[in-house]
Amino acid sequence: MVSINKLKNNKNKIKLGLYIMIIFIIVVILSFIIYYRNNILPVSINNPKDISLEIPVGSSPNKIAAILKEKGLIRNELIFKIALKKNNDEDKLKAGYFTLNTGMSLKEIIAEISKGGENKNVQIFTIPEGYELRHISEKLSDEGLVDKDEFLKLTSDKKYFEDKFSFLKELNEGQSLEGFLFPSTYEVYTNSNEKQIIEKMLLQFERIYKKDIKENMNKMDLSLNEIVTLASIIEREAKRDDERELISAVFLNRLKIDKPLESCATVQYALGERKEVLDSKDTEIQSEYNTYIHTGLPPAPIATPGKKSLVAAVNPADVDYLYFRTKEDGTGAHTFTRTYEEHLNADPNK
């Protein structure tokens, strides 16, 4: 039989071990905090020097950290990357020629690079949310950045880029890049070719996908293609950010009961034009993109969704709505209802 004293000794040893572990953890945390604070300070406060450098277009945070460390502008590459992630500044850094100073703190350096540097060889373009490939090709062609036919050829089939972007392997054979050229503002060299511009946009989609979509896909019974397709419909239907998750829920609820989505946006895509008002003939068009006559999602995205629509697609609101209609108050808001009768009787002005 184990003596009481022995049991007490064992308990005391366990307590002592826990205390030591807690103290160790506290020491480690405090040490890291001190280390972090020291490494975000300027490299040289007493004898600051101006340093010129170039951050090439397409540079990753890792590449930028290496450049800054090589130039003697930051103390530690890892701390620089942690600071970026901590403040969500990873996607804000811009290319160009900069003159920075060794007397600048890490925060000041990040803020300066986020403004963008001088570079006469760089051209900036913006792709809005909800654009289709045809719109993107026209815009880039008008701005003198691409040959429209070459751009459309390269985006017509994922095969041209799937060796470099693994997420494209999840799409259907022969599928185009519709929906996967992420809408954003980009900087490219003026002599960039179509392939380089497309890769830059795919890279931005990949970043958003890995950061905000991939983990949440586990709770969805949908493939990547289906999620982006749903997000593209949300993008085209939603006019307000506060309704994206509600619209996502409506379409997902319809999918669950095998009810046609009846999205006007999909019909517009099938028509090849964005008519303000659809008539009954339009909703009868024979197309696999017509969600009035076909159940389920269309075979592929109908436009390029932004981050908010992508996030809404994998984070639907917890509601049982099956219908929504536009309010006639000029706000772009919708009225959401559960039954067809409620939908028909919904006051468009409330």
Coordinates of C-alpha atoms in Angstrom, one line a residue:
M1 CA 0.0 0.0 0.0
V2 CA 1.4 3.4 -1.0
S3 CA 2.0 5.7 2.0
I4 CA 0.2 9.0 2.3
N5 CA 3.6 10.8 2.5
K6 CA 4.6 9.3 -0.8
L7 CA 1.4 10.4 -2.5
K8 CA 1.9 13.9 -1.1
N9 CA 5.5 13.9 -2.4
N10 CA 4.3 12.9 -5.9
K11 CA 1.7 15.6 -5.9
N12 CA 4.2 18.2 -4.8
K13 CA 6.6 17.1 -7.6
I14 CA 3.8 17.4 -10.2
K15 CA 2.9 20.8 -8.9
L16 CA 6.5 21.9 -8.9
G17 CA 6.9 20.6 -12.5
L18 CA 3.8 22.6 -13.6
Y19 CA 5.1 25.7 -11.9
I20 CA 8.5 25.3 -13.6
M21 CA 6.7 24.7 -17.0
I22 CA 4.5 27.8 -16.6
I23 CA 7.6 29.9 -15.6
F24 CA 9.5 28.6 -18.6
I25 CA 6.6 29.5 -20.9
I26 CA 6.3 32.9 -19.4
V27 CA 10.1 33.4 -19.8
V28 CA 10.0 32.3 -23.4
I29 CA 7.1 34.6 -24.2
L30 CA 8.7 37.6 -22.5
S31 CA 12.0 36.9 -24.2
F32 CA 10.3 36.8 -27.6
I33 CA 8.4 40.1 -26.9
I34 CA 11.7 41.7 -26.0
Y35 CA 13.4 40.2 -29.0
Y36 CA 10.5 41.4 -31.3
R37 CA 10.6 44.9 -29.9
N38 CA 14.3 45.2 -30.3
N39 CA 14.2 44.0 -33.9
I40 CA 11.5 46.4 -35.0
L41 CA 13.7 49.4 -34.0
P42 CA 15.7 51.3 -36.6
V43 CA 19.0 49.8 -37.6
S44 CA 20.9 53.0 -36.9
I45 CA 19.3 55.9 -35.0
N46 CA 22.5 57.9 -34.3
N47 CA 24.0 57.7 -37.7
P48 CA 21.2 57.3 -40.2
K49 CA 22.0 56.8 -43.9
D50 CA 19.8 57.0 -47.0
I51 CA 19.8 53.8 -49.1
S52 CA 18.4 53.4 -52.6
L53 CA 17.0 50.1 -53.7
E54 CA 14.6 48.5 -56.2
I55 CA 11.8 46.1 -55.3
P56 CA 11.0 44.2 -58.5
V57 CA 7.5 43.7 -59.7
G58 CA 6.0 40.5 -58.3
S59 CA 8.4 40.3 -55.3
S60 CA 7.1 38.1 -52.5
P61 CA 7.3 39.2 -48.8
N62 CA 10.2 36.8 -48.5
K63 CA 12.1 38.4 -51.4
I64 CA 11.4 41.9 -50.0
A65 CA 12.6 40.9 -46.6
A66 CA 15.8 39.6 -48.1
I67 CA 16.4 42.8 -50.1
L68 CA 15.9 45.0 -47.0
K69 CA 18.2 42.8 -44.9
E70 CA 20.9 42.8 -47.6
K71 CA 20.7 46.6 -47.8
G72 CA 21.0 46.9 -44.0
L73 CA 17.6 48.5 -43.5
I74 CA 16.1 45.8 -41.2
R75 CA 17.6 43.8 -38.3
N76 CA 15.8 40.5 -38.9
E77 CA 13.9 39.0 -41.9
L78 CA 11.7 36.8 -39.8
I79 CA 10.5 39.7 -37.6
F80 CA 9.8 41.8 -40.7
K81 CA 7.5 39.0 -42.0
I82 CA 5.9 38.6 -38.6
A83 CA 5.2 42.3 -38.5
L84 CA 3.6 42.1 -42.0
K85 CA 1.3 39.3 -41.0
K86 CA 0.5 40.9 -37.7
N87 CA -0.9 44.0 -39.4
N88 CA -2.2 42.3 -42.6
D89 CA 0.3 44.3 -44.7
E90 CA 1.5 41.3 -46.8
D91 CA -0.6 42.3 -49.9
K92 CA 0.1 46.1 -49.5
L93 CA 3.7 46.1 -50.5
K94 CA 4.4 47.6 -53.9
A95 CA 7.2 47.5 -56.4
G96 CA 9.4 50.4 -57.5
Y97 CA 12.6 52.4 -56.7
F98 CA 12.8 53.6 -53.1
T99 CA 15.1 55.7 -51.0
L100 CA 14.8 54.5 -47.4
N101 CA 16.7 55.4 -44.3
T102 CA 18.5 53.3 -41.7
G103 CA 16.9 55.5 -39.1
M104 CA 13.4 54.3 -40.0
S105 CA 11.6 51.8 -37.8
L106 CA 10.1 48.6 -39.3
K107 CA 6.7 50.2 -39.2
E108 CA 7.9 53.3 -41.2
I109 CA 9.6 51.1 -43.8
I110 CA 6.5 49.0 -44.3
A111 CA 4.4 52.2 -44.6
E112 CA 6.8 53.6 -47.2
I113 CA 6.9 50.5 -49.3
S114 CA 3.1 50.3 -49.2
K115 CA 2.9 53.7 -50.9
G116 CA 4.8 52.4 -53.9
G117 CA 8.1 53.6 -55.3
E118 CA 9.1 55.4 -58.5
N119 CA 9.3 53.3 -61.6
K120 CA 8.7 54.7 -65.1
N121 CA 8.8 51.1 -66.4
V122 CA 5.8 50.1 -64.4
Q123 CA 2.1 50.4 -65.4
I124 CA -0.8 50.1 -63.0
F125 CA -4.1 48.5 -64.0
T126 CA -7.3 47.7 -62.0
I127 CA -9.7 44.8 -62.7
P128 CA -13.1 45.4 -60.9
E129 CA -15.0 42.6 -59.2
G130 CA -17.6 41.0 -61.4
Y131 CA -15.7 41.3 -64.7
E132 CA -15.8 38.4 -67.2
L133 CA -12.8 37.3 -69.2
R134 CA -14.1 39.2 -72.2
H135 CA -14.3 42.4 -70.1
I136 CA -10.8 41.9 -68.7
S137 CA -9.3 41.3 -72.2
E138 CA -11.0 44.4 -73.5
K139 CA -9.8 46.6 -70.6
L140 CA -6.2 45.4 -70.8
S141 CA -6.2 45.7 -74.6
D142 CA -7.5 49.3 -74.4
E143 CA -4.7 50.1 -72.0
G144 CA -2.1 48.7 -74.3
L145 CA -1.1 45.9 -72.0
V146 CA -2.1 42.8 -74.0
D147 CA -3.0 41.5 -77.4
K148 CA -6.7 40.7 -76.9
D149 CA -6.7 37.5 -79.0
E150 CA -3.6 36.1 -77.4
F151 CA -5.0 36.9 -73.9
L152 CA -8.3 35.1 -74.6
K153 CA -6.4 32.2 -76.1
L154 CA -4.2 31.7 -73.0
T155 CA -7.2 32.1 -70.6
S156 CA -9.4 29.7 -72.6
D157 CA -7.8 26.6 -71.1
K158 CA -6.3 26.0 -67.7
K159 CA -3.7 23.7 -69.3
Y160 CA -1.4 26.7 -70.0
F161 CA -0.9 27.4 -66.3
E162 CA -1.8 24.3 -64.2
D163 CA 1.9 23.2 -64.0
K164 CA 2.6 26.4 -62.1
F165 CA -0.6 26.7 -60.1
S166 CA -1.7 23.4 -58.5
F167 CA -5.2 24.6 -57.6
L168 CA -6.0 24.6 -61.3
K169 CA -5.6 20.8 -61.4
E170 CA -8.8 20.7 -59.4
L171 CA -10.8 22.2 -62.2
N172 CA -12.5 20.3 -65.1
E173 CA -10.4 19.3 -68.1
G174 CA -10.3 22.1 -70.6
Q175 CA -11.9 24.6 -68.3
S176 CA -11.1 28.3 -68.9
L177 CA -9.8 30.7 -66.3
E178 CA -13.1 32.5 -66.0
G179 CA -13.5 33.4 -62.3
F180 CA -9.9 32.7 -61.4
L181 CA -8.2 36.0 -62.5
F182 CA -8.5 37.8 -59.2
P183 CA -9.9 41.3 -59.4
S184 CA -7.5 43.8 -57.9
T185 CA -5.0 46.6 -58.7
Y186 CA -1.8 45.4 -60.2
E187 CA 1.6 46.8 -61.1
V188 CA 3.4 45.3 -64.1
Y189 CA 6.4 46.1 -66.2
T190 CA 5.3 47.9 -69.4
N191 CA 7.0 45.1 -71.4
S192 CA 5.2 42.3 -69.6
N193 CA 3.6 39.8 -71.9
E194 CA 0.1 38.2 -71.6
K195 CA 1.4 35.1 -69.8
Q196 CA 3.1 37.2 -67.1
I197 CA 0.1 39.3 -66.5
I198 CA -2.2 36.3 -66.2
E199 CA 0.2 34.6 -63.8
K200 CA 0.2 37.7 -61.6
M201 CA -3.6 37.6 -61.3
L202 CA -3.6 33.8 -60.7
L203 CA -1.0 34.2 -58.0
Q204 CA -3.2 36.7 -56.2
F205 CA -6.2 34.3 -56.4
E206 CA -3.9 31.6 -55.0
R207 CA -3.0 33.8 -52.0
I208 CA -6.7 34.5 -51.2
Y209 CA -7.6 30.9 -51.8
K210 CA -4.9 29.6 -49.4
K211 CA -5.5 32.3 -46.8
D212 CA -9.4 32.6 -46.7
I213 CA -11.0 29.8 -48.6
K214 CA -9.1 26.5 -48.4
E215 CA -9.6 25.8 -44.7
N216 CA -13.3 26.6 -44.9
M217 CA -13.8 24.3 -47.8
N218 CA -13.8 21.3 -45.4
K219 CA -17.3 22.2 -44.2
M220 CA -18.7 22.5 -47.7
D221 CA -19.8 19.7 -49.9
L222 CA -18.6 21.6 -52.9
S223 CA -15.5 21.5 -55.1
L224 CA -13.2 24.5 -55.7
N225 CA -14.8 25.1 -59.1
E226 CA -18.3 25.0 -57.5
I227 CA -17.3 27.4 -54.7
V228 CA -15.9 29.9 -57.1
T229 CA -18.9 29.5 -59.4
L230 CA -21.2 30.2 -56.4
A231 CA -19.0 33.1 -55.4
S232 CA -19.2 34.5 -59.0
I233 CA -23.1 34.4 -58.8
I234 CA -23.0 36.1 -55.4
E235 CA -20.7 38.8 -56.9
R236 CA -23.1 39.5 -59.7
E237 CA -26.3 39.4 -57.5
A238 CA -25.1 41.3 -54.4
K239 CA -25.0 45.1 -54.4
R240 CA -24.2 45.4 -50.7
D241 CA -21.5 43.7 -48.6
D242 CA -23.9 43.0 -45.7
E243 CA -26.0 40.8 -47.9
R244 CA -23.4 38.6 -49.5
E245 CA -23.7 35.8 -46.8
L246 CA -27.5 36.0 -47.0
I247 CA -27.5 35.6 -50.8
S248 CA -25.0 32.7 -50.4
A249 CA -27.4 31.0 -47.9
V250 CA -30.3 31.4 -50.3
F251 CA -28.5 29.7 -53.2
L252 CA -27.0 26.9 -51.0
N253 CA -30.5 26.3 -49.5
R254 CA -31.9 25.9 -53.0
L255 CA -29.1 23.5 -53.9
K256 CA -29.9 21.3 -50.9
I257 CA -33.5 20.8 -52.0
D258 CA -32.6 20.5 -55.8
K259 CA -34.5 23.8 -56.5
P260 CA -33.3 25.8 -59.5
L261 CA -31.2 28.8 -58.5
E262 CA -33.1 31.1 -60.8
S263 CA -30.3 33.6 -60.9
C264 CA -30.7 36.4 -63.5
A265 CA -26.9 36.8 -63.5
T266 CA -26.4 33.3 -65.0
V267 CA -29.0 34.1 -67.7
Q268 CA -27.2 37.3 -68.6
Y269 CA -24.0 35.3 -68.9
A270 CA -25.7 32.8 -71.2
L271 CA -27.1 35.7 -73.3
G272 CA -23.7 37.3 -73.6
E273 CA -25.1 40.7 -72.5
R274 CA -26.1 42.2 -69.2
K275 CA -29.7 43.3 -69.7
E276 CA -31.2 45.3 -66.9
V277 CA -34.5 43.5 -67.1
L278 CA -35.0 39.9 -68.4
D279 CA -38.2 38.8 -70.1
S280 CA -39.7 35.3 -70.0
K281 CA -38.1 34.5 -73.4
D282 CA -34.6 35.3 -71.9
T283 CA -35.2 32.9 -69.0
E284 CA -36.0 30.1 -71.5
I285 CA -32.7 30.3 -73.4
Q286 CA -31.2 26.8 -73.9
S287 CA -27.9 27.0 -72.1
E288 CA -26.3 25.0 -69.3
Y289 CA -25.7 28.4 -67.6
N290 CA -29.5 29.1 -67.5
T291 CA -30.4 28.3 -63.8
Y292 CA -34.1 28.9 -64.5
I293 CA -34.3 25.7 -66.5
H294 CA -31.5 23.7 -64.9
T295 CA -31.0 22.7 -61.3
G296 CA -27.6 22.9 -59.6
L297 CA -24.7 25.3 -60.3
P298 CA -23.6 26.2 -63.8
P299 CA -20.6 24.2 -65.0
A300 CA -18.1 27.1 -64.3
P301 CA -17.9 30.7 -62.9
I302 CA -19.8 33.5 -64.7
A303 CA -17.5 36.3 -63.6
T304 CA -14.5 37.0 -61.4
P305 CA -15.6 37.2 -57.7
G306 CA -13.8 39.4 -55.2
K307 CA -12.6 38.3 -51.8
K308 CA -15.9 39.2 -50.0
S309 CA -17.9 37.0 -52.3
L310 CA -15.4 34.1 -52.1
V311 CA -15.6 34.3 -48.3
A312 CA -19.4 34.5 -48.4
A313 CA -19.5 31.3 -50.5
V314 CA -17.9 29.3 -47.8
N315 CA -19.5 31.2 -44.9
P316 CA -23.2 31.4 -45.6
A317 CA -25.6 33.0 -43.1
D318 CA -27.5 30.6 -40.9
V319 CA -30.9 31.3 -42.3
D320 CA -33.6 29.3 -44.1
Y321 CA -34.4 31.8 -46.8
L322 CA -35.1 30.6 -50.3
Y323 CA -36.0 33.8 -52.1
F324 CA -34.8 37.4 -52.4
R325 CA -35.9 40.4 -54.5
T326 CA -34.5 43.8 -55.0
K327 CA -36.0 46.7 -53.0
E328 CA -37.1 49.7 -55.0
D329 CA -35.5 52.2 -52.7
G330 CA -32.3 52.8 -54.6
T331 CA -30.1 51.2 -51.9
G332 CA -29.4 48.0 -53.8
A333 CA -30.8 46.1 -50.8
H334 CA -33.0 43.0 -51.1
T335 CA -35.9 41.5 -49.2
F336 CA -35.4 37.9 -48.2
T337 CA -38.2 35.5 -47.7
R338 CA -38.8 31.8 -46.9
T339 CA -41.8 30.9 -49.1
Y340 CA -42.9 31.7 -52.6
E341 CA -46.1 33.3 -51.2
E342 CA -44.0 35.6 -49.0
H343 CA -41.8 36.3 -52.0
L344 CA -44.7 37.4 -54.1
N345 CA -46.3 39.5 -51.4
A346 CA -43.0 41.1 -50.3
D347 CA -43.3 44.9 -50.4
P348 CA -40.4 46.1 -52.6
N349 CA -40.3 49.4 -50.8
K350 CA -39.7 47.9 -47.3

